[in-house]
Each structure stands twice: as C-alpha cells, then as structure tokens.
Amino acid sequence: MAAIAELPLSGLVVVDMSQFLSGPYCSLRLLDLGARVIKIERPDGGDLSRRLYLSDTEIG
C-alpha cells in the first residue's frame, strides 16, 4: 500500500476572521491543502453568510 503524501500546507495554522463568501471559501481551500483553520465568528450570530437566503424554495 502506498504511503499518504503530506499535503503542501501541513503544519500551517490559519486564523480565519472573514465574514462573507469569498473569505470562508478561501479558508476551505487552505484546509483542503492541509492547513489547520481556526474560524473566529461574531458572538451575536456568527458568519453573515449563515443568514443569507438565496431562494424562497425549501430544500429537503
């Protein structure tokens, strides 16, 4: 069985204080590359994207 290759950003710690769409997306990509991402959110509701409604259509 082949050994798992170390990801390029392994060992890097990222503190994410971003609020809307592109910032959290970039943090997700850094996580995919092996970084440890610590997300800091507002105490009164978190990331603004959590309250974003894209449609009136119910999913599920």
PDB file of N, CA, C and O in Angstrom, chain B, residues numbered from 101:
ATOM      1  N   MET B 101       0.843  -1.180   0.000  1.00  0.00           N
ATOM      2  CA  MET B 101       0.000   0.000   0.000  1.00  0.00           C
ATOM      3  C   MET B 101       0.888   1.244   0.000  1.00  0.00           C
ATOM      4  O   MET B 101       1.857   1.304   0.756  1.00  0.00           O
ATOM      5  N   ALA B 102       0.583   2.209  -0.812  1.00  0.00           N
ATOM      6  CA  ALA B 102       1.377   3.429  -0.920  1.00  0.00           C
ATOM      7  C   ALA B 102       1.165   4.321   0.301  1.00  0.00           C
ATOM      8  O   ALA B 102       0.070   4.381   0.859  1.00  0.00           O
ATOM      9  N   ALA B 103       2.229   5.012   0.704  1.00  0.00           N
ATOM     10  CA  ALA B 103       2.132   5.957   1.822  1.00  0.00           C
ATOM     11  C   ALA B 103       1.363   7.200   1.376  1.00  0.00           C
ATOM     12  O   ALA B 103       1.439   7.617   0.220  1.00  0.00           O
ATOM     13  N   ILE B 104       0.624   7.778   2.317  1.00  0.00           N
ATOM     14  CA  ILE B 104      -0.126   9.001   2.012  1.00  0.00           C
ATOM     15  C   ILE B 104       0.845  10.175   1.997  1.00  0.00           C
ATOM     16  O   ILE B 104       1.585  10.384   2.958  1.00  0.00           O
ATOM     17  N   ALA B 105       0.846  10.938   0.912  1.00  0.00           N
ATOM     18  CA  ALA B 105       1.735  12.086   0.781  1.00  0.00           C
ATOM     19  C   ALA B 105       1.277  13.213   1.703  1.00  0.00           C
ATOM     20  O   ALA B 105       0.080  13.426   1.892  1.00  0.00           O
ATOM     21  N   GLU B 106       2.236  13.924   2.269  1.00  0.00           N
ATOM     22  CA  GLU B 106       1.906  15.065   3.122  1.00  0.00           C
ATOM     23  C   GLU B 106       1.370  16.197   2.251  1.00  0.00           C
ATOM     24  O   GLU B 106       1.902  16.475   1.177  1.00  0.00           O
ATOM     25  N   LEU B 107       0.321  16.838   2.724  1.00  0.00           N
ATOM     26  CA  LEU B 107      -0.272  17.942   1.974  1.00  0.00           C
ATOM     27  C   LEU B 107       0.630  19.170   2.046  1.00  0.00           C
ATOM     28  O   LEU B 107       1.364  19.331   3.021  1.00  0.00           O
ATOM     29  N   PRO B 108       0.593  20.045   1.031  1.00  0.00           N
ATOM     30  CA  PRO B 108       1.530  21.168   0.943  1.00  0.00           C
ATOM     31  C   PRO B 108       1.484  22.141   2.123  1.00  0.00           C
ATOM     32  O   PRO B 108       2.510  22.730   2.467  1.00  0.00           O
ATOM     33  N   LEU B 109       0.324  22.322   2.746  1.00  0.00           N
ATOM     34  CA  LEU B 109       0.217  23.294   3.838  1.00  0.00           C
ATOM     35  C   LEU B 109       0.148  22.638   5.218  1.00  0.00           C
ATOM     36  O   LEU B 109      -0.236  23.283   6.194  1.00  0.00           O
ATOM     37  N   SER B 110       0.515  21.369   5.298  1.00  0.00           N
ATOM     38  CA  SER B 110       0.527  20.682   6.592  1.00  0.00           C
ATOM     39  C   SER B 110       1.430  21.432   7.564  1.00  0.00           C
ATOM     40  O   SER B 110       2.540  21.830   7.210  1.00  0.00           O
ATOM     41  N   GLY B 111       0.947  21.622   8.797  1.00  0.00           N
ATOM     42  CA  GLY B 111       1.722  22.336   9.810  1.00  0.00           C
ATOM     43  C   GLY B 111       1.425  23.822   9.874  1.00  0.00           C
ATOM     44  O   GLY B 111       1.839  24.490  10.822  1.00  0.00           O
ATOM     45  N   LEU B 112       0.721  24.353   8.891  1.00  0.00           N
ATOM     46  CA  LEU B 112       0.361  25.774   8.877  1.00  0.00           C
ATOM     47  C   LEU B 112      -0.951  25.971   9.625  1.00  0.00           C
ATOM     48  O   LEU B 112      -1.899  25.209   9.434  1.00  0.00           O
ATOM     49  N   VAL B 113      -1.004  26.998  10.481  1.00  0.00           N
ATOM     50  CA  VAL B 113      -2.235  27.330  11.199  1.00  0.00           C
ATOM     51  C   VAL B 113      -2.757  28.653  10.652  1.00  0.00           C
ATOM     52  O   VAL B 113      -2.025  29.640  10.588  1.00  0.00           O
ATOM     53  N   VAL B 114      -4.027  28.664  10.258  1.00  0.00           N
ATOM     54  CA  VAL B 114      -4.675  29.854   9.703  1.00  0.00           C
ATOM     55  C   VAL B 114      -5.788  30.281  10.653  1.00  0.00           C
ATOM     56  O   VAL B 114      -6.608  29.455  11.055  1.00  0.00           O
ATOM     57  N   VAL B 115      -5.826  31.559  11.013  1.00  0.00           N
ATOM     58  CA  VAL B 115      -6.923  32.108  11.804  1.00  0.00           C
ATOM     59  C   VAL B 115      -7.814  32.875  10.840  1.00  0.00           C
ATOM     60  O   VAL B 115      -7.398  33.874  10.254  1.00  0.00           O
ATOM     61  N   ASP B 116      -9.041  32.400  10.682  1.00  0.00           N
ATOM     62  CA  ASP B 116      -9.992  32.978   9.724  1.00  0.00           C
ATOM     63  C   ASP B 116     -10.997  33.845  10.472  1.00  0.00           C
ATOM     64  O   ASP B 116     -11.780  33.343  11.278  1.00  0.00           O
ATOM     65  N   MET B 117     -10.973  35.155  10.202  1.00  0.00           N
ATOM     66  CA  MET B 117     -11.941  36.083  10.781  1.00  0.00           C
ATOM     67  C   MET B 117     -12.803  36.707   9.691  1.00  0.00           C
ATOM     68  O   MET B 117     -13.417  37.754   9.899  1.00  0.00           O
ATOM     69  N   SER B 118     -12.846  36.068   8.538  1.00  0.00           N
ATOM     70  CA  SER B 118     -13.611  36.594   7.411  1.00  0.00           C
ATOM     71  C   SER B 118     -15.100  36.438   7.658  1.00  0.00           C
ATOM     72  O   SER B 118     -15.518  35.653   8.509  1.00  0.00           O
ATOM     73  N   GLN B 119     -15.901  37.191   6.910  1.00  0.00           N
ATOM     74  CA  GLN B 119     -17.332  37.241   7.158  1.00  0.00           C
ATOM     75  C   GLN B 119     -18.212  36.803   6.006  1.00  0.00           C
ATOM     76  O   GLN B 119     -19.330  36.351   6.253  1.00  0.00           O
ATOM     77  N   PHE B 120     -17.779  36.910   4.777  1.00  0.00           N
ATOM     78  CA  PHE B 120     -18.754  36.737   3.715  1.00  0.00           C
ATOM     79  C   PHE B 120     -18.163  36.070   2.485  1.00  0.00           C
ATOM     80  O   PHE B 120     -17.211  36.584   1.897  1.00  0.00           O
ATOM     81  N   LEU B 121     -18.697  34.971   2.103  1.00  0.00           N
ATOM     82  CA  LEU B 121     -18.476  34.201   0.881  1.00  0.00           C
ATOM     83  C   LEU B 121     -17.025  33.954   0.490  1.00  0.00           C
ATOM     84  O   LEU B 121     -16.525  32.854   0.727  1.00  0.00           O
ATOM     85  N   SER B 122     -16.333  34.910  -0.088  1.00  0.00           N
ATOM     86  CA  SER B 122     -15.005  34.616  -0.628  1.00  0.00           C
ATOM     87  C   SER B 122     -13.986  34.301   0.462  1.00  0.00           C
ATOM     88  O   SER B 122     -13.125  33.445   0.257  1.00  0.00           O
ATOM     89  N   GLY B 123     -14.056  34.965   1.607  1.00  0.00           N
ATOM     90  CA  GLY B 123     -13.118  34.692   2.699  1.00  0.00           C
ATOM     91  C   GLY B 123     -13.245  33.272   3.226  1.00  0.00           C
ATOM     92  O   GLY B 123     -12.253  32.542   3.251  1.00  0.00           O
ATOM     93  N   PRO B 124     -14.449  32.852   3.651  1.00  0.00           N
ATOM     94  CA  PRO B 124     -14.615  31.473   4.108  1.00  0.00           C
ATOM     95  C   PRO B 124     -14.294  30.439   3.025  1.00  0.00           C
ATOM     96  O   PRO B 124     -13.796  29.354   3.327  1.00  0.00           O
ATOM     97  N   TYR B 125     -14.578  30.774   1.774  1.00  0.00           N
ATOM     98  CA  TYR B 125     -14.260  29.855   0.679  1.00  0.00           C
ATOM     99  C   TYR B 125     -12.745  29.655   0.579  1.00  0.00           C
ATOM    100  O   TYR B 125     -12.274  28.533   0.391  1.00  0.00           O
ATOM    101  N   CYS B 126     -11.992  30.738   0.703  1.00  0.00           N
ATOM    102  CA  CYS B 126     -10.532  30.630   0.654  1.00  0.00           C
ATOM    103  C   CYS B 126     -10.008  29.792   1.818  1.00  0.00           C
ATOM    104  O   CYS B 126      -9.080  29.001   1.650  1.00  0.00           O
ATOM    105  N   SER B 127     -10.603  29.967   2.994  1.00  0.00           N
ATOM    106  CA  SER B 127     -10.201  29.160   4.149  1.00  0.00           C
ATOM    107  C   SER B 127     -10.463  27.681   3.903  1.00  0.00           C
ATOM    108  O   SER B 127      -9.665  26.833   4.304  1.00  0.00           O
ATOM    109  N   LEU B 128     -11.559  27.371   3.256  1.00  0.00           N
ATOM    110  CA  LEU B 128     -11.872  25.984   2.923  1.00  0.00           C
ATOM    111  C   LEU B 128     -10.817  25.400   1.988  1.00  0.00           C
ATOM    112  O   LEU B 128     -10.409  24.251   2.154  1.00  0.00           O
ATOM    113  N   ARG B 129     -10.375  26.183   1.009  1.00  0.00           N
ATOM    114  CA  ARG B 129      -9.337  25.704   0.093  1.00  0.00           C
ATOM    115  C   ARG B 129      -8.022  25.470   0.836  1.00  0.00           C
ATOM    116  O   ARG B 129      -7.320  24.497   0.561  1.00  0.00           O
ATOM    117  N   LEU B 130      -7.681  26.369   1.788  1.00  0.00           N
ATOM    118  CA  LEU B 130      -6.466  26.179   2.579  1.00  0.00           C
ATOM    119  C   LEU B 130      -6.558  24.905   3.416  1.00  0.00           C
ATOM    120  O   LEU B 130      -5.575  24.180   3.567  1.00  0.00           O
ATOM    121  N   LEU B 131      -7.740  24.641   3.954  1.00  0.00           N
ATOM    122  CA  LEU B 131      -7.976  23.409   4.708  1.00  0.00           C
ATOM    123  C   LEU B 131      -7.769  22.191   3.812  1.00  0.00           C
ATOM    124  O   LEU B 131      -7.153  21.209   4.228  1.00  0.00           O
ATOM    125  N   ASP B 132      -8.277  22.253   2.595  1.00  0.00           N
ATOM    126  CA  ASP B 132      -8.104  21.152   1.641  1.00  0.00           C
ATOM    127  C   ASP B 132      -6.632  20.873   1.350  1.00  0.00           C
ATOM    128  O   ASP B 132      -6.256  19.743   1.038  1.00  0.00           O
ATOM    129  N   LEU B 133      -5.801  21.914   1.455  1.00  0.00           N
ATOM    130  CA  LEU B 133      -4.370  21.769   1.186  1.00  0.00           C
ATOM    131  C   LEU B 133      -3.576  21.393   2.431  1.00  0.00           C
ATOM    132  O   LEU B 133      -2.348  21.317   2.387  1.00  0.00           O
ATOM    133  N   GLY B 134      -4.278  21.156   3.552  1.00  0.00           N
ATOM    134  CA  GLY B 134      -3.614  20.633   4.736  1.00  0.00           C
ATOM    135  C   GLY B 134      -3.450  21.584   5.900  1.00  0.00           C
ATOM    136  O   GLY B 134      -2.983  21.170   6.960  1.00  0.00           O
ATOM    137  N   ALA B 135      -3.820  22.851   5.740  1.00  0.00           N
ATOM    138  CA  ALA B 135      -3.686  23.805   6.843  1.00  0.00           C
ATOM    139  C   ALA B 135      -4.719  23.511   7.926  1.00  0.00           C
ATOM    140  O   ALA B 135      -5.790  22.973   7.648  1.00  0.00           O
ATOM    141  N   ARG B 136      -4.386  23.868   9.156  1.00  0.00           N
ATOM    142  CA  ARG B 136      -5.354  23.816  10.252  1.00  0.00           C
ATOM    143  C   ARG B 136      -6.007  25.191  10.300  1.00  0.00           C
ATOM    144  O   ARG B 136      -5.316  26.192  10.489  1.00  0.00           O
ATOM    145  N   VAL B 137      -7.323  25.258  10.133  1.00  0.00           N
ATOM    146  CA  VAL B 137      -8.038  26.532  10.072  1.00  0.00           C
ATOM    147  C   VAL B 137      -8.871  26.700  11.335  1.00  0.00           C
ATOM    148  O   VAL B 137      -9.675  25.837  11.687  1.00  0.00           O
ATOM    149  N   ILE B 138      -8.664  27.832  12.013  1.00  0.00           N
ATOM    150  CA  ILE B 138      -9.446  28.183  13.193  1.00  0.00           C
ATOM    151  C   ILE B 138     -10.356  29.334  12.797  1.00  0.00           C
ATOM    152  O   ILE B 138      -9.885  30.427  12.482  1.00  0.00           O
ATOM    153  N   LYS B 139     -11.658  29.086  12.812  1.00  0.00           N
ATOM    154  CA  LYS B 139     -12.654  30.079  12.392  1.00  0.00           C
ATOM    155  C   LYS B 139     -13.113  30.871  13.613  1.00  0.00           C
ATOM    156  O   LYS B 139     -13.602  30.291  14.583  1.00  0.00           O
ATOM    157  N   ILE B 140     -12.959  32.191  13.569  1.00  0.00           N
ATOM    158  CA  ILE B 140     -13.423  33.092  14.619  1.00  0.00           C
ATOM    159  C   ILE B 140     -14.673  33.784  14.090  1.00  0.00           C
ATOM    160  O   ILE B 140     -14.638  34.429  13.042  1.00  0.00           O
ATOM    161  N   GLU B 141     -15.782  33.647  14.824  1.00  0.00           N
ATOM    162  CA  GLU B 141     -17.042  34.243  14.376  1.00  0.00           C
ATOM    163  C   GLU B 141     -17.574  35.235  15.400  1.00  0.00           C
ATOM    164  O   GLU B 141     -17.186  35.213  16.568  1.00  0.00           O
ATOM    165  N   ARG B 142     -18.459  36.096  14.946  1.00  0.00           N
ATOM    166  CA  ARG B 142     -19.112  37.071  15.822  1.00  0.00           C
ATOM    167  C   ARG B 142     -19.946  36.329  16.868  1.00  0.00           C
ATOM    168  O   ARG B 142     -20.599  35.338  16.544  1.00  0.00           O
ATOM    169  N   PRO B 143     -19.931  36.798  18.115  1.00  0.00           N
ATOM    170  CA  PRO B 143     -20.712  36.115  19.151  1.00  0.00           C
ATOM    171  C   PRO B 143     -22.221  36.285  18.985  1.00  0.00           C
ATOM    172  O   PRO B 143     -22.994  35.525  19.568  1.00  0.00           O
ATOM    173  N   ASP B 144     -22.641  37.256  18.211  1.00  0.00           N
ATOM    174  CA  ASP B 144     -24.077  37.538  18.061  1.00  0.00           C
ATOM    175  C   ASP B 144     -24.663  36.991  16.764  1.00  0.00           C
ATOM    176  O   ASP B 144     -25.526  37.632  16.166  1.00  0.00           O
ATOM    177  N   GLY B 145     -24.220  35.836  16.324  1.00  0.00           N
ATOM    178  CA  GLY B 145     -24.836  35.250  15.146  1.00  0.00           C
ATOM    179  C   GLY B 145     -23.887  34.607  14.167  1.00  0.00           C
ATOM    180  O   GLY B 145     -24.329  34.033  13.171  1.00  0.00           O
ATOM    181  N   GLY B 146     -22.606  34.685  14.417  1.00  0.00           N
ATOM    182  CA  GLY B 146     -21.660  34.013  13.536  1.00  0.00           C
ATOM    183  C   GLY B 146     -21.434  34.726  12.215  1.00  0.00           C
ATOM    184  O   GLY B 146     -21.675  35.926  12.085  1.00  0.00           O
ATOM    185  N   ASP B 147     -20.974  33.973  11.255  1.00  0.00           N
ATOM    186  CA  ASP B 147     -20.681  34.479   9.915  1.00  0.00           C
ATOM    187  C   ASP B 147     -21.961  34.999   9.263  1.00  0.00           C
ATOM    188  O   ASP B 147     -23.007  34.354   9.337  1.00  0.00           O
ATOM    189  N   LEU B 148     -21.876  36.159   8.629  1.00  0.00           N
ATOM    190  CA  LEU B 148     -23.049  36.756   7.983  1.00  0.00           C
ATOM    191  C   LEU B 148     -23.638  35.854   6.904  1.00  0.00           C
ATOM    192  O   LEU B 148     -24.832  35.939   6.618  1.00  0.00           O
ATOM    193  N   SER B 149     -22.826  34.996   6.305  1.00  0.00           N
ATOM    194  CA  SER B 149     -23.316  34.092   5.257  1.00  0.00           C
ATOM    195  C   SER B 149     -24.336  33.095   5.789  1.00  0.00           C
ATOM    196  O   SER B 149     -25.130  32.555   5.019  1.00  0.00           O
ATOM    197  N   ARG B 150     -24.327  32.845   7.086  1.00  0.00           N
ATOM    198  CA  ARG B 150     -25.287  31.902   7.666  1.00  0.00           C
ATOM    199  C   ARG B 150     -26.720  32.422   7.577  1.00  0.00           C
ATOM    200  O   ARG B 150     -27.671  31.643   7.645  1.00  0.00           O
ATOM    201  N   ARG B 151     -26.872  33.727   7.426  1.00  0.00           N
ATOM    202  CA  ARG B 151     -28.211  34.320   7.342  1.00  0.00           C
ATOM    203  C   ARG B 151     -28.598  34.693   5.910  1.00  0.00           C
ATOM    204  O   ARG B 151     -29.611  35.359   5.694  1.00  0.00           O
ATOM    205  N   LEU B 152     -27.810  34.274   4.949  1.00  0.00           N
ATOM    206  CA  LEU B 152     -28.059  34.593   3.548  1.00  0.00           C
ATOM    207  C   LEU B 152     -29.101  33.650   2.968  1.00  0.00           C
ATOM    208  O   LEU B 152     -28.931  32.432   3.006  1.00  0.00           O
ATOM    209  N   TYR B 153     -30.166  34.203   2.437  1.00  0.00           N
ATOM    210  CA  TYR B 153     -31.211  33.399   1.799  1.00  0.00           C
ATOM    211  C   TYR B 153     -31.100  33.581   0.294  1.00  0.00           C
ATOM    212  O   TYR B 153     -31.190  34.698  -0.214  1.00  0.00           O
ATOM    213  N   LEU B 154     -30.905  32.487  -0.407  1.00  0.00           N
ATOM    214  CA  LEU B 154     -30.738  32.550  -1.850  1.00  0.00           C
ATOM    215  C   LEU B 154     -32.040  32.346  -2.601  1.00  0.00           C
ATOM    216  O   LEU B 154     -32.146  32.712  -3.772  1.00  0.00           O
ATOM    217  N   SER B 155     -33.029  31.767  -1.941  1.00  0.00           N
ATOM    218  CA  SER B 155     -34.256  31.421  -2.639  1.00  0.00           C
ATOM    219  C   SER B 155     -35.379  31.233  -1.632  1.00  0.00           C
ATOM    220  O   SER B 155     -35.131  30.996  -0.450  1.00  0.00           O
ATOM    221  N   ASP B 156     -36.604  31.338  -2.100  1.00  0.00           N
ATOM    222  CA  ASP B 156     -37.762  31.035  -1.273  1.00  0.00           C
ATOM    223  C   ASP B 156     -38.092  29.544  -1.315  1.00  0.00           C
ATOM    224  O   ASP B 156     -38.981  29.083  -0.599  1.00  0.00           O
ATOM    225  N   THR B 157     -37.382  28.797  -2.145  1.00  0.00           N
ATOM    226  CA  THR B 157     -37.638  27.372  -2.304  1.00  0.00           C
ATOM    227  C   THR B 157     -37.072  26.602  -1.118  1.00  0.00           C
ATOM    228  O   THR B 157     -35.904  26.769  -0.767  1.00  0.00           O
ATOM    229  N   GLU B 158     -37.892  25.765  -0.504  1.00  0.00           N
ATOM    230  CA  GLU B 158     -37.440  24.949   0.614  1.00  0.00           C
ATOM    231  C   GLU B 158     -36.651  23.762   0.086  1.00  0.00           C
ATOM    232  O   GLU B 158     -37.071  23.097  -0.860  1.00  0.00           O
ATOM    233  N   ILE B 159     -35.512  23.504   0.698  1.00  0.00           N
ATOM    234  CA  ILE B 159     -34.669  22.383   0.299  1.00  0.00           C
ATOM    235  C   ILE B 159     -34.828  21.285   1.335  1.00  0.00           C
ATOM    236  O   ILE B 159     -34.785  21.547   2.537  1.00  0.00           O
ATOM    237  N   GLY B 160     -35.010  20.064   0.872  1.00  0.00           N
ATOM    238  CA  GLY B 160     -35.057  18.963   1.822  1.00  0.00           C
ATOM    239  C   GLY B 160     -36.276  18.203   1.666  1.00  0.00           C
ATOM    240  O   GLY B 160     -36.493  17.229   2.387  1.00  0.00           O
TER     241      GLY B 160
END
